[in-house]
mmCIF file with all atom_site columns, C-alpha atoms in Angstrom:
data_model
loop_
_atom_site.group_PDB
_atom_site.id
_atom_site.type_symbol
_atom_site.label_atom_id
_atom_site.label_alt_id
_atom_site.label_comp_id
_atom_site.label_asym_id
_atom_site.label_entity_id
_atom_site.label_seq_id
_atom_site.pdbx_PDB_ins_code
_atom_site.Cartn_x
_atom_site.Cartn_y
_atom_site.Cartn_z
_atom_site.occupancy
_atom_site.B_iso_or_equiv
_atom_site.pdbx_formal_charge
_atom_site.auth_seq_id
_atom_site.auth_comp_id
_atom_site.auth_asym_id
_atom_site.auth_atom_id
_atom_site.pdbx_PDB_model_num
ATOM 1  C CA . UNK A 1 1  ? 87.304 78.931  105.019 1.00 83.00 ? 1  UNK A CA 1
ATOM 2  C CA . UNK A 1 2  ? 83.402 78.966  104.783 1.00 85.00 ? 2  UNK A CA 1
ATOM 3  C CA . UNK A 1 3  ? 84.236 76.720  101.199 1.00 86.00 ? 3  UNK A CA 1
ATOM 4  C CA . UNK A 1 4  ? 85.668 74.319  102.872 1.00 87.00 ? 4  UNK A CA 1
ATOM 5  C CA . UNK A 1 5  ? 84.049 74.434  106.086 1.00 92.00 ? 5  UNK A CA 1
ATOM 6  C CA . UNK A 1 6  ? 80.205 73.859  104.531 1.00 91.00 ? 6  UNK A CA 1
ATOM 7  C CA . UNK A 1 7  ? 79.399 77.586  105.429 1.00 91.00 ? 7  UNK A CA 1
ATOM 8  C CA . UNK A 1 8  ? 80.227 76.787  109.792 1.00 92.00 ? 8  UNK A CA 1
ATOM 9  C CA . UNK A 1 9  ? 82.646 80.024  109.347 1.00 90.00 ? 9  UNK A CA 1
ATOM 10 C CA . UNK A 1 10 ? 81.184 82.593  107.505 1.00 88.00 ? 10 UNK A CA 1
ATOM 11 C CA . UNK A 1 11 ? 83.383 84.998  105.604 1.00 80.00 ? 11 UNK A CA 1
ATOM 12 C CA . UNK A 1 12 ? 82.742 88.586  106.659 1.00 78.00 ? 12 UNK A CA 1
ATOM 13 C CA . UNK A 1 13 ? 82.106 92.096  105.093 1.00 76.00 ? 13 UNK A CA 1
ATOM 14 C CA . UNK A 1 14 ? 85.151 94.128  105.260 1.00 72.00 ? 14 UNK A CA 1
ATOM 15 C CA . UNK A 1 15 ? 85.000 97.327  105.694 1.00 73.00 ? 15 UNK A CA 1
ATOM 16 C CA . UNK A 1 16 ? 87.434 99.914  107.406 1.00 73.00 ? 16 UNK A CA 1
ATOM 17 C CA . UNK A 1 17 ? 86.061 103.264 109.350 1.00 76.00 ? 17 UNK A CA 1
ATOM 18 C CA . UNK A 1 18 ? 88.393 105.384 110.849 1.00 75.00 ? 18 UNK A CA 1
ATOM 19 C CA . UNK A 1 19 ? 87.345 105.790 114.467 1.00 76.00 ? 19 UNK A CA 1
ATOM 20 C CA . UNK A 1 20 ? 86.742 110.153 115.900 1.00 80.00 ? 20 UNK A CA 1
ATOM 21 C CA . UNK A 1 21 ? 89.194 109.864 118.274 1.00 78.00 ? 21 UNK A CA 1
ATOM 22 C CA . UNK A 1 22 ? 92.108 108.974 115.779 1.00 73.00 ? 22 UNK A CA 1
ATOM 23 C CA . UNK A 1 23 ? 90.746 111.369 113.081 1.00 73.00 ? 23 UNK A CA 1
ATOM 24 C CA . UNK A 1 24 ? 91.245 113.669 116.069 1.00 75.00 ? 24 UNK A CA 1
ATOM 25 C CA . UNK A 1 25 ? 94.900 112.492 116.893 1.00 75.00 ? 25 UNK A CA 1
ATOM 26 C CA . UNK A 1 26 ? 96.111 112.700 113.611 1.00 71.00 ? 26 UNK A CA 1
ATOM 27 C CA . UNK A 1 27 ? 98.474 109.462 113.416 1.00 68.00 ? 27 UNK A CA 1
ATOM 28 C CA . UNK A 1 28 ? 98.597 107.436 110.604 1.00 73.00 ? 28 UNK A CA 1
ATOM 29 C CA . UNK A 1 29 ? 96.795 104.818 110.096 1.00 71.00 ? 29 UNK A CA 1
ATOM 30 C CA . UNK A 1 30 ? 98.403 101.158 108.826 1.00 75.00 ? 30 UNK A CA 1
ATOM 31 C CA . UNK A 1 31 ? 96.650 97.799  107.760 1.00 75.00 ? 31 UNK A CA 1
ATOM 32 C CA . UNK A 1 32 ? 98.252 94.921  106.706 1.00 81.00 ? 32 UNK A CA 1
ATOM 33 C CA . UNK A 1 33 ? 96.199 92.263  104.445 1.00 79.00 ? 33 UNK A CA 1
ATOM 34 C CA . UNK A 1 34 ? 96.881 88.393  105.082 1.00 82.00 ? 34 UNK A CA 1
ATOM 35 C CA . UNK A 1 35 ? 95.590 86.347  102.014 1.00 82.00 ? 35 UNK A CA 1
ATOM 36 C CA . UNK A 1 36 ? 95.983 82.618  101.761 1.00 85.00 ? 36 UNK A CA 1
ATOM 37 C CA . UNK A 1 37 ? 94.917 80.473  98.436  1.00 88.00 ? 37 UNK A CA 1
ATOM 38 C CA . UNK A 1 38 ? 95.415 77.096  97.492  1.00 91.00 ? 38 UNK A CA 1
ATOM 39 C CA . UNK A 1 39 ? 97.778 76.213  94.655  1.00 95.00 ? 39 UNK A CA 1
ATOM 40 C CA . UNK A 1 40 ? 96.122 76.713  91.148  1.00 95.00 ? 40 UNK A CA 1
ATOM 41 C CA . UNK A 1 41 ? 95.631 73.335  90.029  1.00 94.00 ? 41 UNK A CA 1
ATOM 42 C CA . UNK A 1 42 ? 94.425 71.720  93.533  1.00 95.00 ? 42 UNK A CA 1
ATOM 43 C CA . UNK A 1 43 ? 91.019 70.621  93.961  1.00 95.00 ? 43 UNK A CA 1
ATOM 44 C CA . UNK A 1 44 ? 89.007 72.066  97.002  1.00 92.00 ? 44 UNK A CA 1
ATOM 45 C CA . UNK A 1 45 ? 85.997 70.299  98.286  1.00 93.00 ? 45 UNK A CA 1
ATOM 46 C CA . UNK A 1 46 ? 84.198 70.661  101.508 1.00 93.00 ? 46 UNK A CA 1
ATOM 47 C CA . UNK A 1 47 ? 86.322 69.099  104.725 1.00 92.00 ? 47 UNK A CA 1
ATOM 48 C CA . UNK A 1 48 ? 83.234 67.590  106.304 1.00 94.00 ? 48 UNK A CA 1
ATOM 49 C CA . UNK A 1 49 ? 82.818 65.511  103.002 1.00 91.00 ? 49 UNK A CA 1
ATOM 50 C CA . UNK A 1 50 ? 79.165 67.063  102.501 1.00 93.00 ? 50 UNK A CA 1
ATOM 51 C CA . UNK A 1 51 ? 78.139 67.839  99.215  1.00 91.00 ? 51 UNK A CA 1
ATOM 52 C CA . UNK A 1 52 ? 76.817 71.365  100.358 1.00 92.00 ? 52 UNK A CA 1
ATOM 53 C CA . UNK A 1 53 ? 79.591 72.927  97.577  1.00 91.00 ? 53 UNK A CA 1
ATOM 54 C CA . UNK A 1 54 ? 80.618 71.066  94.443  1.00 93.00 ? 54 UNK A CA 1
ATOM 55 C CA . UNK A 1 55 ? 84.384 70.316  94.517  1.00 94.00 ? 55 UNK A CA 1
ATOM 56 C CA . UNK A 1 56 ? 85.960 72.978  92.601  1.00 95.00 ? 56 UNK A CA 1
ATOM 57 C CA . UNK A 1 57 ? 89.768 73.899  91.022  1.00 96.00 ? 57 UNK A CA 1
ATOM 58 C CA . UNK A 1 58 ? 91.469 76.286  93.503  1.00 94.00 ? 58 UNK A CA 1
ATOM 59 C CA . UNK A 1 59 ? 92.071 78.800  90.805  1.00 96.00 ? 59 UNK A CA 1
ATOM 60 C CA . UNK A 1 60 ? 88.676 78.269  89.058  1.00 96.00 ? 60 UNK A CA 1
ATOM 61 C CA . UNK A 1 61 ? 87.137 79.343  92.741  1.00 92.00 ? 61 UNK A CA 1
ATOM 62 C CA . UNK A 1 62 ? 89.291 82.277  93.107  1.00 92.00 ? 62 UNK A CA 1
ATOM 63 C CA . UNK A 1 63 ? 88.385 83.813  89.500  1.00 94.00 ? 63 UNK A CA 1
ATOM 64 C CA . UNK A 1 64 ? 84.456 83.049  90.066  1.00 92.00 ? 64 UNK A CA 1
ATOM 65 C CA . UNK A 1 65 ? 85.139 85.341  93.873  1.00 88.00 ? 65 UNK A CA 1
ATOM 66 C CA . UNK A 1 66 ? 86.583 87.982  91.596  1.00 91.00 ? 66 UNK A CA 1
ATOM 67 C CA . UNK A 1 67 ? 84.317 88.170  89.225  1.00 93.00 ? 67 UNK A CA 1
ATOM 68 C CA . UNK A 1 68 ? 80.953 88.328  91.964  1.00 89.00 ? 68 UNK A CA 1
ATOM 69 C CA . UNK A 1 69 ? 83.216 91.101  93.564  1.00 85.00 ? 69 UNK A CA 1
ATOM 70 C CA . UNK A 1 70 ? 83.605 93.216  90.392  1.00 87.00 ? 70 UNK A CA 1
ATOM 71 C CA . UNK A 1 71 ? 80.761 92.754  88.157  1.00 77.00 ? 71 UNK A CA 1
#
């Protein structure tokens, strides 16, 4: 979302941290992780039609996110 909305929504840190008061409890904890990509071979560009981000293949985008993730 901030690709393609010229930074207006800015992606956030995640991080998780188990609050006292369920450490305390002792009940599991569950997450569930929602991802959503393009298909490979689609080109994604900016939706405002700036040029703040060069248009770039969906699956070229999501390798270059990997790979500033796990250097």
């Amino acid at each position: 979302m901030q690709f393609w909305t010229s930074d207006r929504y800015v992606a956030t840190v995640h991080r998780v941290r188990v609050p006292e008061e369920e450490i305390r409890r002792k009940t599991p904890r569950q997450s569930i992780a929602f991802f959503v990509h393009a298909d490979n071979g689609v080109m994604i560009r900016p939706l405002d039609g700036s040029d703040k981000h060069p248009p770039v293949e969906a699956l070229e985008y999501l390798k270059s996110r990997i790979n500033a993730t796990y250097k």
